[in-house]
mmCIF file with all atom_site columns, C-alpha atoms in Angstrom:
data_model
loop_
_atom_site.group_PDB
_atom_site.id
_atom_site.type_symbol
_atom_site.label_atom_id
_atom_site.label_alt_id
_atom_site.label_comp_id
_atom_site.label_asym_id
_atom_site.label_entity_id
_atom_site.label_seq_id
_atom_site.pdbx_PDB_ins_code
_atom_site.Cartn_x
_atom_site.Cartn_y
_atom_site.Cartn_z
_atom_site.occupancy
_atom_site.B_iso_or_equiv
_atom_site.pdbx_formal_charge
_atom_site.auth_seq_id
_atom_site.auth_comp_id
_atom_site.auth_asym_id
_atom_site.auth_atom_id
_atom_site.pdbx_PDB_model_num
ATOM 1  C CA . MET A 1 1  ? 52.190 26.982 42.861 1.00 88.00 ? 1  MET A CA 1
ATOM 2  C CA . PRO A 1 2  ? 49.628 24.279 42.042 1.00 96.00 ? 2  PRO A CA 1
ATOM 3  C CA . THR A 1 3  ? 49.073 21.352 44.103 1.00 98.00 ? 3  THR A CA 1
ATOM 4  C CA . ILE A 1 4  ? 47.257 18.162 42.453 1.00 98.00 ? 4  ILE A CA 1
ATOM 5  C CA . GLN A 1 5  ? 45.710 15.593 44.336 1.00 98.00 ? 5  GLN A CA 1
ATOM 6  C CA . VAL A 1 6  ? 45.065 12.429 42.228 1.00 98.00 ? 6  VAL A CA 1
ATOM 7  C CA . TYR A 1 7  ? 43.079 9.465  44.095 1.00 98.00 ? 7  TYR A CA 1
ATOM 8  C CA . LEU A 1 8  ? 43.670 6.192  42.372 1.00 97.00 ? 8  LEU A CA 1
ATOM 9  C CA . TRP A 1 9  ? 42.878 2.416  43.116 1.00 96.00 ? 9  TRP A CA 1
ATOM 10 C CA . GLU A 1 10 ? 46.206 0.938  44.131 1.00 96.00 ? 10 GLU A CA 1
ATOM 11 C CA . GLY A 1 11 ? 47.867 -1.479 41.724 1.00 96.00 ? 11 GLY A CA 1
ATOM 12 C CA . ARG A 1 12 ? 49.833 0.833  39.304 1.00 97.00 ? 12 ARG A CA 1
ATOM 13 C CA . THR A 1 13 ? 53.616 0.297  38.823 1.00 98.00 ? 13 THR A CA 1
ATOM 14 C CA . ASP A 1 14 ? 56.079 2.970  40.004 1.00 97.00 ? 14 ASP A CA 1
ATOM 15 C CA . GLU A 1 15 ? 56.726 3.431  36.260 1.00 98.00 ? 15 GLU A CA 1
ATOM 16 C CA . GLN A 1 16 ? 53.210 4.237  35.466 1.00 98.00 ? 16 GLN A CA 1
ATOM 17 C CA . ILE A 1 17 ? 52.942 6.663  38.709 1.00 98.00 ? 17 ILE A CA 1
ATOM 18 C CA . LYS A 1 18 ? 56.045 8.386  37.302 1.00 98.00 ? 18 LYS A CA 1
ATOM 19 C CA . GLU A 1 19 ? 54.161 8.808  33.531 1.00 98.00 ? 19 GLU A CA 1
ATOM 20 C CA . ILE A 1 20 ? 51.163 10.143 35.349 1.00 98.00 ? 20 ILE A CA 1
ATOM 21 C CA . ILE A 1 21 ? 53.157 12.759 37.419 1.00 98.00 ? 21 ILE A CA 1
ATOM 22 C CA . ALA A 1 22 ? 55.223 13.713 34.016 1.00 98.00 ? 22 ALA A CA 1
ATOM 23 C CA . GLY A 1 23 ? 51.750 14.154 32.172 1.00 98.00 ? 23 GLY A CA 1
ATOM 24 C CA . ILE A 1 24 ? 50.245 16.103 34.640 1.00 98.00 ? 24 ILE A CA 1
ATOM 25 C CA . THR A 1 25 ? 52.960 18.615 35.373 1.00 98.00 ? 25 THR A CA 1
ATOM 26 C CA . ASP A 1 26 ? 53.334 18.886 31.388 1.00 98.00 ? 26 ASP A CA 1
ATOM 27 C CA . VAL A 1 27 ? 49.568 20.336 31.257 1.00 98.00 ? 27 VAL A CA 1
ATOM 28 C CA . PHE A 1 28 ? 50.485 22.879 33.906 1.00 98.00 ? 28 PHE A CA 1
ATOM 29 C CA . VAL A 1 29 ? 53.549 23.823 32.210 1.00 98.00 ? 29 VAL A CA 1
ATOM 30 C CA . LYS A 1 30 ? 51.641 24.252 28.796 1.00 98.00 ? 30 LYS A CA 1
ATOM 31 C CA . GLN A 1 31 ? 49.570 26.718 30.778 1.00 97.00 ? 31 GLN A CA 1
ATOM 32 C CA . GLY A 1 32 ? 52.245 28.818 31.949 1.00 97.00 ? 32 GLY A CA 1
ATOM 33 C CA . SER A 1 33 ? 53.276 27.253 35.542 1.00 97.00 ? 33 SER A CA 1
ATOM 34 C CA . LYS A 1 34 ? 56.830 26.629 35.990 1.00 97.00 ? 34 LYS A CA 1
ATOM 35 C CA . PRO A 1 35 ? 57.838 22.775 36.495 1.00 97.00 ? 35 PRO A CA 1
ATOM 36 C CA . GLN A 1 36 ? 59.463 23.570 39.682 1.00 97.00 ? 36 GLN A CA 1
ATOM 37 C CA . THR A 1 37 ? 56.130 25.028 41.234 1.00 98.00 ? 37 THR A CA 1
ATOM 38 C CA . VAL A 1 38 ? 53.952 21.863 40.376 1.00 98.00 ? 38 VAL A CA 1
ATOM 39 C CA . ASN A 1 39 ? 53.150 19.817 43.275 1.00 98.00 ? 39 ASN A CA 1
ATOM 40 C CA . ILE A 1 40 ? 51.272 16.199 42.707 1.00 98.00 ? 40 ILE A CA 1
ATOM 41 C CA . ILE A 1 41 ? 50.327 13.924 45.389 1.00 98.00 ? 41 ILE A CA 1
ATOM 42 C CA . ILE A 1 42 ? 49.216 10.780 44.584 1.00 98.00 ? 42 ILE A CA 1
ATOM 43 C CA . HIS A 1 43 ? 46.751 8.945  46.679 1.00 98.00 ? 43 HIS A CA 1
ATOM 44 C CA . ASP A 1 44 ? 46.876 4.992  46.320 1.00 97.00 ? 44 ASP A CA 1
ATOM 45 C CA . ILE A 1 45 ? 43.514 3.985  47.660 1.00 98.00 ? 45 ILE A CA 1
ATOM 46 C CA . PRO A 1 46 ? 42.789 0.101  48.098 1.00 97.00 ? 46 PRO A CA 1
ATOM 47 C CA . LYS A 1 47 ? 39.614 -0.921 46.143 1.00 97.00 ? 47 LYS A CA 1
ATOM 48 C CA . ASN A 1 48 ? 37.983 -1.884 49.628 1.00 97.00 ? 48 ASN A CA 1
ATOM 49 C CA . ARG A 1 49 ? 38.474 1.368  50.788 1.00 97.00 ? 49 ARG A CA 1
ATOM 50 C CA . TRP A 1 50 ? 36.669 2.995  47.870 1.00 96.00 ? 50 TRP A CA 1
ATOM 51 C CA . GLY A 1 51 ? 32.837 3.331  47.794 1.00 96.00 ? 51 GLY A CA 1
ATOM 52 C CA . LYS A 1 52 ? 31.050 3.010  44.318 1.00 95.00 ? 52 LYS A CA 1
ATOM 53 C CA . GLU A 1 53 ? 27.285 2.340  44.009 1.00 95.00 ? 53 GLU A CA 1
ATOM 54 C CA . GLY A 1 54 ? 26.766 1.689  47.526 1.00 97.00 ? 54 GLY A CA 1
ATOM 55 C CA . LYS A 1 55 ? 29.559 -0.954 47.626 1.00 97.00 ? 55 LYS A CA 1
ATOM 56 C CA . PRO A 1 56 ? 33.336 -1.222 48.025 1.00 97.00 ? 56 PRO A CA 1
ATOM 57 C CA . ALA A 1 57 ? 34.726 -1.194 44.784 1.00 96.00 ? 57 ALA A CA 1
ATOM 58 C CA . SER A 1 58 ? 36.549 -4.532 45.409 1.00 96.00 ? 58 SER A CA 1
ATOM 59 C CA . GLU A 1 59 ? 33.008 -6.230 45.055 1.00 96.00 ? 59 GLU A CA 1
ATOM 60 C CA . LEU A 1 60 ? 32.054 -4.486 41.658 1.00 92.00 ? 60 LEU A CA 1
#
């Protein structure tokens, strides 16, 4: 049972998140997993809580 965690900067619409979930699920189904066994956890992270290049991403 694959569980996939995806970390993204927040700001995507519910429709975009649905598309991401469907696309990731499709990849695992093509690899032989049953759709009902694929779990995906989306972590929407604010840019000011994501560090990049020594700074919060909100400052880049």
